[in-house]
Amino acid sequence: MTIAKHLEHTLLKPEATVEDIMQLCSEARKYGLFGVCVNPCYVGLARHLLSDTNVKVVTVVGFPLGAAFSEVKALETKMAVEAHADEIDMVMNVSAFKTGDYAAVVSDIRSVVEAASPFPVKVIIEACLLTDAEKCTACRLVAEGGAAFVKTSTGFNKGGATVDDVKLLAAEAEKYGLKVKAAGGIRDAEAAQAMLAAGAERIGTSAGHKIAAGEA
């Protein structure tokens, strides 16, 4: 499988316009990328633009803080699925996690997983805010909630994906049958290849077209 098939071409900036989303989808189509990742309001547009392709439409829920009510996250997920999103990237309730309320974290994840079914859910744990031990615990909770992936970062906090984090998460995720998505700060083919070598299955990047073009 080429690197392009691991790339989720991402545009989540609040100032992104319709024209920007159209360009994102055009680039994903051109290079045969795995998918695009857009904010919920653009799921319908992206699906329309990519309807005759195999490019997946991924969207985010509870983004970027993860602190919304679980019921709101579930409704957001339901609406995204109805708009034909193929995958959901939700943000874990980091505050609840840091407080030690693991039951609330699992319940929050499960509410989104159930609303997304049968489509896969990735859980963004915001690794830059966690210790290594906490990252391992987060993997366990993600699995308990029924999600398919653990994802490193939103890209909106103080740090993005690192090779060390991906290695750690991949080793832990394997115990639970989870996959890893690396996101945040991955801007060239060398960085993307390093993440894949470390155990990532997916790469979230705003430079998906450039990475794929470099490979070509």
Coordinates of N, CA and C in Angstrom, one line a residue:
M1 N 0.8 -1.2 0.0 CA 0.0 0.0 0.0 C 0.9 1.2 0.0
T2 N 0.6 2.2 -0.9 CA 1.4 3.4 -0.9 C 1.0 4.3 0.3
I3 N 1.9 5.3 0.5 CA 1.7 6.2 1.6 C 0.4 7.0 1.4
A4 N 0.0 7.2 0.2 CA -1.3 8.0 0.0 C -2.5 7.3 0.6
K5 N -2.5 6.0 0.7 CA -3.6 5.3 1.2 C -3.7 5.3 2.7
H6 N -2.7 6.0 3.4 CA -2.7 6.2 4.8 C -3.0 7.6 5.2
L7 N -3.2 8.5 4.2 CA -3.3 9.9 4.5 C -4.7 10.4 4.5
E8 N -5.0 11.1 5.6 CA -6.3 11.9 5.7 C -5.9 13.3 5.6
H9 N -6.3 13.9 4.4 CA -6.0 15.3 4.0 C -6.9 16.2 4.9
T10 N -6.3 17.0 5.7 CA -7.1 17.6 6.8 C -7.1 19.1 6.7
L11 N -8.3 19.7 6.9 CA -8.5 21.1 7.0 C -9.6 21.4 8.0
L12 N -9.1 21.8 9.2 CA -10.0 22.1 10.3 C -9.9 23.6 10.8
K13 N -9.2 24.4 10.1 CA -9.0 25.8 10.5 C -10.4 26.5 10.5
P14 N -10.7 27.3 11.5 CA -12.0 28.0 11.6 C -12.2 28.9 10.5
E15 N -11.1 29.4 9.8 CA -11.3 30.4 8.8 C -11.4 29.7 7.4
A16 N -11.4 28.4 7.3 CA -11.5 27.7 6.0 C -12.8 28.0 5.3
T17 N -12.7 28.3 4.1 CA -13.9 28.7 3.3 C -14.4 27.5 2.4
V18 N -15.6 27.7 1.8 CA -16.1 26.6 0.9 C -15.1 26.4 -0.2
E19 N -14.4 27.4 -0.7 CA -13.4 27.2 -1.8 C -12.3 26.4 -1.3
D20 N -11.9 26.6 0.0 CA -10.8 25.8 0.5 C -11.1 24.4 0.6
I21 N -12.3 24.1 1.0 CA -12.8 22.7 1.2 C -12.9 22.0 -0.2
M22 N -13.3 22.8 -1.2 CA -13.4 22.3 -2.6 C -12.0 21.9 -3.1
Q23 N -11.0 22.8 -2.7 CA -9.6 22.5 -3.1 C -9.1 21.3 -2.4
L24 N -9.4 21.2 -1.1 CA -8.9 20.0 -0.3 C -9.4 18.7 -1.0
C25 N -10.7 18.7 -1.3 CA -11.3 17.5 -1.9 C -10.7 17.2 -3.3
S26 N -10.4 18.3 -4.1 CA -9.8 18.1 -5.4 C -8.4 17.5 -5.3
E27 N -7.7 17.9 -4.3 CA -6.3 17.4 -4.1 C -6.4 15.9 -3.6
A28 N -7.3 15.6 -2.7 CA -7.5 14.2 -2.3 C -7.9 13.3 -3.4
R29 N -8.7 13.8 -4.3 CA -9.1 13.0 -5.5 C -7.9 12.8 -6.4
K30 N -7.2 13.9 -6.7 CA -6.0 13.8 -7.6 C -5.0 12.8 -7.2
Y31 N -4.7 12.8 -5.9 CA -3.6 11.9 -5.4 C -4.1 10.6 -4.8
G32 N -5.4 10.3 -4.9 CA -5.9 9.1 -4.4 C -5.7 8.8 -2.9
L33 N -5.9 9.9 -2.1 CA -5.7 9.8 -0.7 C -6.7 9.0 0.0
F34 N -6.4 8.5 1.2 CA -7.4 7.7 1.9 C -8.7 8.5 2.2
G35 N -8.5 9.7 2.7 CA -9.7 10.5 3.0 C -9.4 12.0 3.2
V36 N -10.5 12.7 3.4 CA -10.3 14.1 3.9 C -10.9 14.2 5.3
C37 N -10.4 15.1 6.1 CA -11.0 15.3 7.4 C -11.4 16.8 7.5
V38 N -12.7 17.0 7.7 CA -13.2 18.4 7.7 C -14.1 18.6 8.9
N39 N -14.4 19.8 9.2 CA -15.4 20.1 10.2 C -16.8 19.7 9.8
P40 N -17.6 19.4 10.8 CA -19.0 18.8 10.5 C -19.8 19.6 9.5
C41 N -19.7 20.9 9.5 CA -20.5 21.7 8.6 C -20.2 21.4 7.1
Y42 N -19.0 20.8 6.9 CA -18.6 20.6 5.5 C -18.7 19.1 5.1
V43 N -19.2 18.3 6.0 CA -19.3 16.8 5.6 C -20.2 16.6 4.3
G44 N -21.3 17.3 4.3 CA -22.2 17.1 3.1 C -21.5 17.6 1.8
L45 N -20.9 18.7 1.9 CA -20.2 19.2 0.7 C -19.1 18.2 0.3
A46 N -18.3 17.8 1.2 CA -17.2 16.9 0.9 C -17.7 15.6 0.3
R47 N -18.8 15.1 0.9 CA -19.4 13.8 0.4 C -19.8 14.0 -1.1
H48 N -20.5 15.2 -1.3 CA -20.9 15.5 -2.7 C -19.8 15.5 -3.7
L49 N -18.7 16.2 -3.3 CA -17.6 16.4 -4.2 C -16.8 15.1 -4.4
L50 N -16.9 14.2 -3.5 CA -16.1 12.9 -3.6 C -17.0 11.7 -3.8
S51 N -18.3 11.9 -4.2 CA -19.2 10.9 -4.3 C -18.9 9.8 -5.3
D52 N -18.1 10.1 -6.3 CA -17.7 9.2 -7.4 C -16.3 8.6 -7.2
T53 N -15.8 8.7 -5.9 CA -14.4 8.3 -5.6 C -14.5 7.3 -4.4
N54 N -13.3 6.8 -4.1 CA -13.2 5.9 -2.9 C -12.7 6.7 -1.7
V55 N -12.5 8.0 -1.9 CA -12.0 8.9 -0.8 C -13.0 9.0 0.3
K56 N -12.6 8.7 1.6 CA -13.5 8.7 2.7 C -13.7 10.2 3.2
V57 N -14.8 10.4 3.8 CA -15.0 11.7 4.5 C -15.0 11.5 6.0
V58 N -14.1 12.1 6.6 CA -13.9 12.0 8.1 C -14.2 13.3 8.7
T59 N -14.8 13.3 9.9 CA -15.1 14.6 10.6 C -14.8 14.5 12.0
V60 N -14.9 15.6 12.7 CA -14.5 15.7 14.1 C -15.7 16.0 15.0
V61 N -15.6 15.5 16.2 CA -16.7 15.6 17.2 C -16.1 16.1 18.5
G62 N -16.8 17.1 19.1 CA -16.3 17.6 20.4 C -15.0 18.3 20.2
F63 N -14.8 18.9 19.1 CA -13.5 19.4 18.7 C -13.4 20.9 19.0
P64 N -12.2 21.4 19.5 CA -11.0 20.7 19.8 C -10.8 20.3 21.3
L65 N -11.7 20.7 22.1 CA -11.5 20.5 23.6 C -11.9 19.2 24.2
G66 N -13.0 18.6 23.6 CA -13.5 17.4 24.1 C -14.4 17.6 25.4
A67 N -14.7 18.8 25.7 CA -15.4 19.1 27.0 C -16.9 19.3 26.8
A68 N -17.5 19.0 25.7 CA -18.9 19.1 25.5 C -19.7 18.0 26.2
F69 N -21.0 18.2 26.4 CA -21.8 17.2 27.0 C -21.7 16.0 26.1
S70 N -21.7 14.8 26.7 CA -21.7 13.5 25.9 C -22.9 13.5 25.0
E71 N -24.1 14.0 25.4 CA -25.3 14.0 24.6 C -25.1 14.8 23.3
V72 N -24.4 15.9 23.5 CA -24.1 16.8 22.4 C -23.1 16.1 21.4
K73 N -22.1 15.5 21.9 CA -21.2 14.7 21.1 C -21.9 13.6 20.3
A74 N -22.8 13.0 21.0 CA -23.6 11.9 20.3 C -24.5 12.5 19.2
L75 N -25.2 13.6 19.5 CA -26.0 14.2 18.5 C -25.2 14.7 17.3
E76 N -24.0 15.3 17.6 CA -23.1 15.8 16.5 C -22.7 14.6 15.6
T77 N -22.4 13.5 16.3 CA -22.1 12.3 15.5 C -23.2 11.8 14.7
K78 N -24.4 11.7 15.3 CA -25.6 11.2 14.5 C -25.8 12.1 13.3
M79 N -25.7 13.4 13.4 CA -25.9 14.3 12.3 C -24.8 14.2 11.3
A80 N -23.6 13.9 11.7 CA -22.5 13.7 10.8 C -22.7 12.5 9.9
V81 N -23.2 11.4 10.6 CA -23.4 10.1 9.9 C -24.6 10.3 8.9
E82 N -25.6 11.1 9.3 CA -26.7 11.3 8.4 C -26.3 12.1 7.2
A83 N -25.2 12.9 7.4 CA -24.7 13.7 6.3 C -23.7 12.9 5.4
H84 N -23.5 11.6 5.8 CA -22.7 10.7 5.1 C -21.2 10.8 5.4
A85 N -20.9 11.1 6.6 CA -19.5 10.9 7.1 C -19.2 9.4 7.2
D86 N -17.9 9.1 6.9 CA -17.5 7.7 6.9 C -16.8 7.3 8.2
E87 N -16.2 8.3 8.8 CA -15.5 8.0 10.1 C -15.6 9.2 11.0
I88 N -15.5 9.0 12.3 CA -15.7 10.1 13.3 C -14.4 10.1 14.1
D89 N -13.8 11.3 14.3 CA -12.7 11.5 15.2 C -13.2 12.4 16.3
M90 N -13.4 11.8 17.5 CA -13.9 12.5 18.6 C -12.7 12.9 19.6
V91 N -12.9 13.9 20.3 CA -11.9 14.3 21.3 C -12.3 13.8 22.7
M92 N -11.4 13.0 23.3 CA -11.7 12.5 24.6 C -11.9 13.7 25.6
N93 N -12.7 13.5 26.6 CA -12.9 14.4 27.7 C -11.6 14.4 28.6
V94 N -10.6 15.2 28.2 CA -9.3 15.2 28.9 C -9.4 15.6 30.3
S95 N -10.4 16.6 30.6 CA -10.6 17.0 31.9 C -11.0 15.9 32.8
A96 N -12.0 15.1 32.4 CA -12.5 14.0 33.1 C -11.4 13.0 33.3
F97 N -10.6 12.8 32.3 CA -9.5 11.8 32.4 C -8.5 12.3 33.4
K98 N -8.1 13.5 33.4 CA -7.1 14.0 34.3 C -7.6 14.0 35.8
T99 N -9.0 14.2 35.9 CA -9.6 14.1 37.2 C -9.6 12.7 37.8
G100 N -9.5 11.7 36.9 CA -9.5 10.3 37.3 C -10.9 9.7 37.2
D101 N -11.8 10.4 36.5 CA -13.2 9.9 36.3 C -13.2 9.0 35.1
Y102 N -12.6 7.9 35.1 CA -12.5 7.0 34.0 C -13.8 6.5 33.5
A103 N -14.7 6.3 34.4 CA -16.1 5.8 34.0 C -16.7 6.8 33.1
A104 N -16.6 8.1 33.4 CA -17.1 9.2 32.5 C -16.5 9.2 31.2
V105 N -15.2 9.0 31.1 CA -14.4 9.0 29.9 C -15.0 7.8 29.0
V106 N -15.1 6.6 29.6 CA -15.6 5.5 28.8 C -17.0 5.7 28.3
S107 N -17.8 6.2 29.2 CA -19.2 6.5 28.8 C -19.3 7.5 27.7
D108 N -18.5 8.5 27.7 CA -18.5 9.5 26.7 C -18.1 8.9 25.4
I109 N -17.0 8.1 25.4 CA -16.6 7.4 24.1 C -17.7 6.5 23.6
R110 N -18.3 5.8 24.5 CA -19.3 4.8 24.1 C -20.5 5.5 23.5
S111 N -20.9 6.6 24.0 CA -22.0 7.4 23.4 C -21.8 7.7 22.0
V112 N -20.6 8.1 21.7 CA -20.2 8.5 20.3 C -20.1 7.2 19.4
V113 N -19.5 6.2 19.9 CA -19.4 4.9 19.2 C -20.8 4.4 18.8
E114 N -21.7 4.4 19.8 CA -23.0 3.9 19.5 C -23.8 4.8 18.4
A115 N -23.6 6.1 18.5 CA -24.2 7.0 17.6 C -23.6 6.8 16.2
A116 N -22.3 6.5 16.1 CA -21.6 6.3 14.8 C -21.8 5.0 14.2
S117 N -22.2 4.0 14.9 CA -22.3 2.6 14.4 C -23.1 2.5 13.1
P118 N -22.5 1.8 12.1 CA -21.4 0.9 12.2 C -20.1 1.5 11.7
F119 N -20.0 2.8 11.7 CA -18.8 3.5 11.2 C -17.8 3.7 12.3
P120 N -16.5 3.6 12.0 CA -15.4 3.6 13.0 C -15.2 5.0 13.7
V121 N -14.8 4.9 14.9 CA -14.5 6.1 15.7 C -13.1 6.1 16.1
K122 N -12.4 7.2 16.0 CA -11.1 7.4 16.5 C -11.2 8.4 17.7
V123 N -10.4 8.1 18.7 CA -10.5 9.0 19.9 C -9.2 9.7 20.1
I124 N -9.3 11.0 20.0 CA -8.1 11.9 20.2 C -7.8 12.1 21.7
I125 N -6.7 11.6 22.1 CA -6.4 11.7 23.5 C -5.5 12.9 23.9
E126 N -5.1 13.7 22.9 CA -4.3 14.9 23.2 C -3.0 14.5 24.0
A127 N -2.2 13.7 23.3 CA -1.0 13.0 24.0 C -0.1 14.0 24.6
C128 N 0.0 15.2 24.1 CA 1.0 16.2 24.6 C 0.6 16.7 26.0
L129 N -0.6 16.4 26.5 CA -1.1 16.7 27.8 C -1.0 15.6 28.8
L130 N -0.5 14.4 28.3 CA -0.6 13.2 29.2 C 0.9 12.7 29.4
T131 N 1.0 12.0 30.6 CA 2.3 11.3 30.8 C 2.2 10.0 30.1
D132 N 3.4 9.3 30.0 CA 3.4 8.1 29.3 C 2.4 7.0 29.9
A133 N 2.4 7.0 31.2 CA 1.5 6.1 31.9 C 0.0 6.5 31.6
E134 N -0.3 7.7 31.5 CA -1.6 8.2 31.2 C -2.0 7.8 29.8
K135 N -1.0 7.9 28.9 CA -1.3 7.5 27.5 C -1.7 6.0 27.4
C136 N -1.0 5.2 28.2 CA -1.3 3.7 28.2 C -2.7 3.5 28.8
T137 N -3.0 4.2 29.9 CA -4.4 4.1 30.4 C -5.4 4.6 29.5
A138 N -5.1 5.7 28.7 CA -6.1 6.2 27.7 C -6.4 5.1 26.7
C139 N -5.4 4.4 26.2 CA -5.6 3.3 25.3 C -6.6 2.3 25.8
R140 N -6.5 2.0 27.0 CA -7.4 1.0 27.6 C -8.8 1.5 27.6
L141 N -9.0 2.8 28.0 CA -10.3 3.4 28.1 C -10.9 3.5 26.7
V142 N -10.1 3.8 25.7 CA -10.6 3.9 24.3 C -11.1 2.6 23.9
A143 N -10.4 1.5 24.2 CA -10.8 0.2 23.9 C -12.1 -0.2 24.6
E144 N -12.2 0.1 25.9 CA -13.4 -0.1 26.7 C -14.6 0.6 26.1
G145 N -14.4 1.8 25.5 CA -15.5 2.5 24.9 C -15.9 2.0 23.6
G146 N -15.2 1.1 23.0 CA -15.6 0.4 21.8 C -15.1 1.1 20.5
A147 N -14.1 2.1 20.7 CA -13.6 2.8 19.5 C -12.6 1.9 18.7
A148 N -12.3 2.3 17.5 CA -11.4 1.6 16.7 C -9.9 2.0 16.7
F149 N -9.8 3.3 16.9 CA -8.4 4.0 16.8 C -8.2 4.8 18.1
V150 N -6.9 5.0 18.4 CA -6.5 6.0 19.3 C -5.7 7.0 18.5
K151 N -6.0 8.3 18.6 CA -5.4 9.3 17.8 C -4.6 10.3 18.7
T152 N -3.4 10.7 18.3 CA -2.5 11.4 19.1 C -3.0 12.8 19.5
S153 N -3.5 13.6 18.6 CA -3.6 15.0 18.8 C -4.6 15.7 17.9
T154 N -5.1 16.8 18.4 CA -6.0 17.7 17.6 C -5.2 18.5 16.7
G155 N -3.9 18.9 17.0 CA -3.2 19.8 16.3 C -3.4 21.2 16.7
F156 N -4.3 21.4 17.7 CA -4.7 22.7 18.2 C -4.1 23.0 19.6
N157 N -3.3 22.1 20.1 CA -2.8 22.3 21.5 C -1.3 22.5 21.4
K158 N -0.6 22.3 22.5 CA 0.8 22.7 22.5 C 1.8 21.8 21.8
G159 N 1.3 20.6 21.3 CA 2.2 19.7 20.6 C 1.3 18.8 19.8
G160 N 2.0 18.2 18.7 CA 1.3 17.3 17.9 C 1.9 15.9 18.0
A161 N 1.9 15.1 17.0 CA 2.4 13.7 17.0 C 3.9 13.7 17.1
T162 N 4.4 12.7 17.9 CA 5.8 12.5 18.0 C 6.0 11.0 17.7
V163 N 7.2 10.7 17.2 CA 7.5 9.2 16.9 C 7.5 8.4 18.2
D164 N 8.0 9.0 19.3 CA 8.0 8.3 20.5 C 6.6 8.0 21.0
D165 N 5.7 9.0 20.9 CA 4.3 8.7 21.3 C 3.7 7.7 20.4
V166 N 3.9 7.7 19.1 CA 3.3 6.7 18.3 C 3.8 5.3 18.6
K167 N 5.1 5.2 18.8 CA 5.6 3.9 19.2 C 5.0 3.4 20.5
L168 N 4.8 4.2 21.5 CA 4.2 3.9 22.8 C 2.8 3.5 22.6
L169 N 2.0 4.3 21.8 CA 0.6 4.0 21.6 C 0.4 2.8 20.8
A170 N 1.2 2.6 19.8 CA 1.1 1.4 18.9 C 1.3 0.1 19.7
A171 N 2.3 0.1 20.6 CA 2.6 -1.1 21.4 C 1.4 -1.3 22.4
E172 N 0.9 -0.3 22.9 CA -0.2 -0.4 23.9 C -1.5 -0.8 23.1
A173 N -1.8 -0.1 22.0 CA -3.0 -0.3 21.3 C -3.1 -1.7 20.8
E174 N -2.0 -2.3 20.4 CA -2.0 -3.7 19.9 C -2.6 -4.7 20.9
K175 N -2.4 -4.4 22.2 CA -3.0 -5.3 23.2 C -4.5 -5.3 23.2
Y176 N -5.1 -4.2 22.6 CA -6.6 -4.1 22.7 C -7.2 -4.2 21.3
G177 N -6.4 -4.5 20.3 CA -6.9 -4.5 18.9 C -7.2 -3.2 18.3
L178 N -6.6 -2.1 18.9 CA -6.8 -0.8 18.4 C -5.7 -0.4 17.3
K179 N -6.0 0.6 16.5 CA -5.1 1.1 15.5 C -4.7 2.5 16.0
V180 N -3.7 3.1 15.4 CA -3.2 4.4 15.8 C -3.3 5.4 14.6
K181 N -3.8 6.6 14.9 CA -3.7 7.7 13.9 C -2.8 8.7 14.5
A182 N -1.8 9.1 13.7 CA -0.9 10.2 14.1 C -1.3 11.5 13.4
A183 N -1.4 12.6 14.2 CA -1.8 13.8 13.6 C -1.2 15.0 14.4
G184 N -1.0 16.1 13.7 CA -0.4 17.3 14.3 C 1.1 17.4 13.9
G185 N 1.4 18.4 13.0 CA 2.7 18.7 12.7 C 3.4 17.8 11.7
I186 N 2.7 16.9 11.0 CA 3.3 16.0 10.1 C 3.1 16.7 8.7
R187 N 4.3 17.2 8.2 CA 4.2 18.1 7.0 C 5.0 17.6 5.8
D188 N 5.7 16.5 5.9 CA 6.4 16.0 4.7 C 6.5 14.5 4.7
A189 N 7.0 14.0 3.6 CA 7.0 12.5 3.5 C 7.9 11.8 4.5
E190 N 9.0 12.5 4.8 CA 9.9 11.9 5.8 C 9.2 11.7 7.1
A191 N 8.5 12.7 7.6 CA 7.8 12.7 8.8 C 6.7 11.6 8.8
A192 N 6.0 11.6 7.7 CA 4.9 10.6 7.6 C 5.4 9.2 7.6
Q193 N 6.5 8.9 6.9 CA 7.1 7.6 6.8 C 7.5 7.2 8.2
A194 N 8.1 8.1 9.0 CA 8.6 7.8 10.3 C 7.4 7.4 11.2
M195 N 6.3 8.1 11.1 CA 5.1 7.7 11.9 C 4.5 6.4 11.5
L196 N 4.5 6.0 10.2 CA 4.1 4.7 9.8 C 5.0 3.6 10.3
A197 N 6.4 3.9 10.2 CA 7.3 3.0 10.7 C 7.2 2.7 12.2
A198 N 6.7 3.8 12.9 CA 6.6 3.7 14.4 C 5.3 2.9 14.8
G199 N 4.4 2.7 13.8 CA 3.2 1.9 14.1 C 1.9 2.6 13.8
A200 N 1.9 3.8 13.2 CA 0.7 4.4 12.9 C 0.1 3.7 11.6
E201 N -1.3 3.6 11.6 CA -2.0 3.1 10.5 C -2.5 4.3 9.6
R202 N -2.8 5.4 10.2 CA -3.3 6.6 9.5 C -2.4 7.8 9.9
I203 N -2.4 8.8 9.0 CA -1.7 10.0 9.2 C -2.7 11.1 8.9
G204 N -2.9 12.0 9.9 CA -3.7 13.2 9.6 C -2.8 14.4 9.4
T205 N -3.0 15.0 8.2 CA -2.0 16.1 7.8 C -2.7 17.1 6.9
S206 N -2.3 18.3 7.0 CA -2.8 19.3 6.1 C -2.0 19.4 4.8
A207 N -0.9 18.6 4.8 CA 0.0 18.5 3.6 C -0.2 17.2 2.9
G208 N -1.3 16.6 3.0 CA -1.5 15.3 2.3 C -1.1 15.3 0.8
H209 N -1.6 16.3 0.1 CA -1.3 16.4 -1.3 C 0.2 16.6 -1.6
K210 N 0.9 17.3 -0.7 CA 2.3 17.5 -0.9 C 3.1 16.3 -0.6
I211 N 2.7 15.6 0.4 CA 3.4 14.3 0.8 C 3.2 13.3 -0.3
A212 N 2.0 13.2 -0.9 CA 1.7 12.2 -1.9 C 2.4 12.6 -3.2
A213 N 2.5 13.9 -3.5 CA 3.1 14.4 -4.7 C 4.6 14.1 -4.6
G214 N 5.2 14.3 -3.4 CA 6.6 14.0 -3.2 C 6.9 12.6 -3.4
E215 N 6.0 11.7 -3.0 CA 6.2 10.3 -3.2 C 6.2 10.0 -4.7
A216 N 5.3 10.6 -5.4 CA 5.2 10.3 -6.8 C 6.4 10.8 -7.6

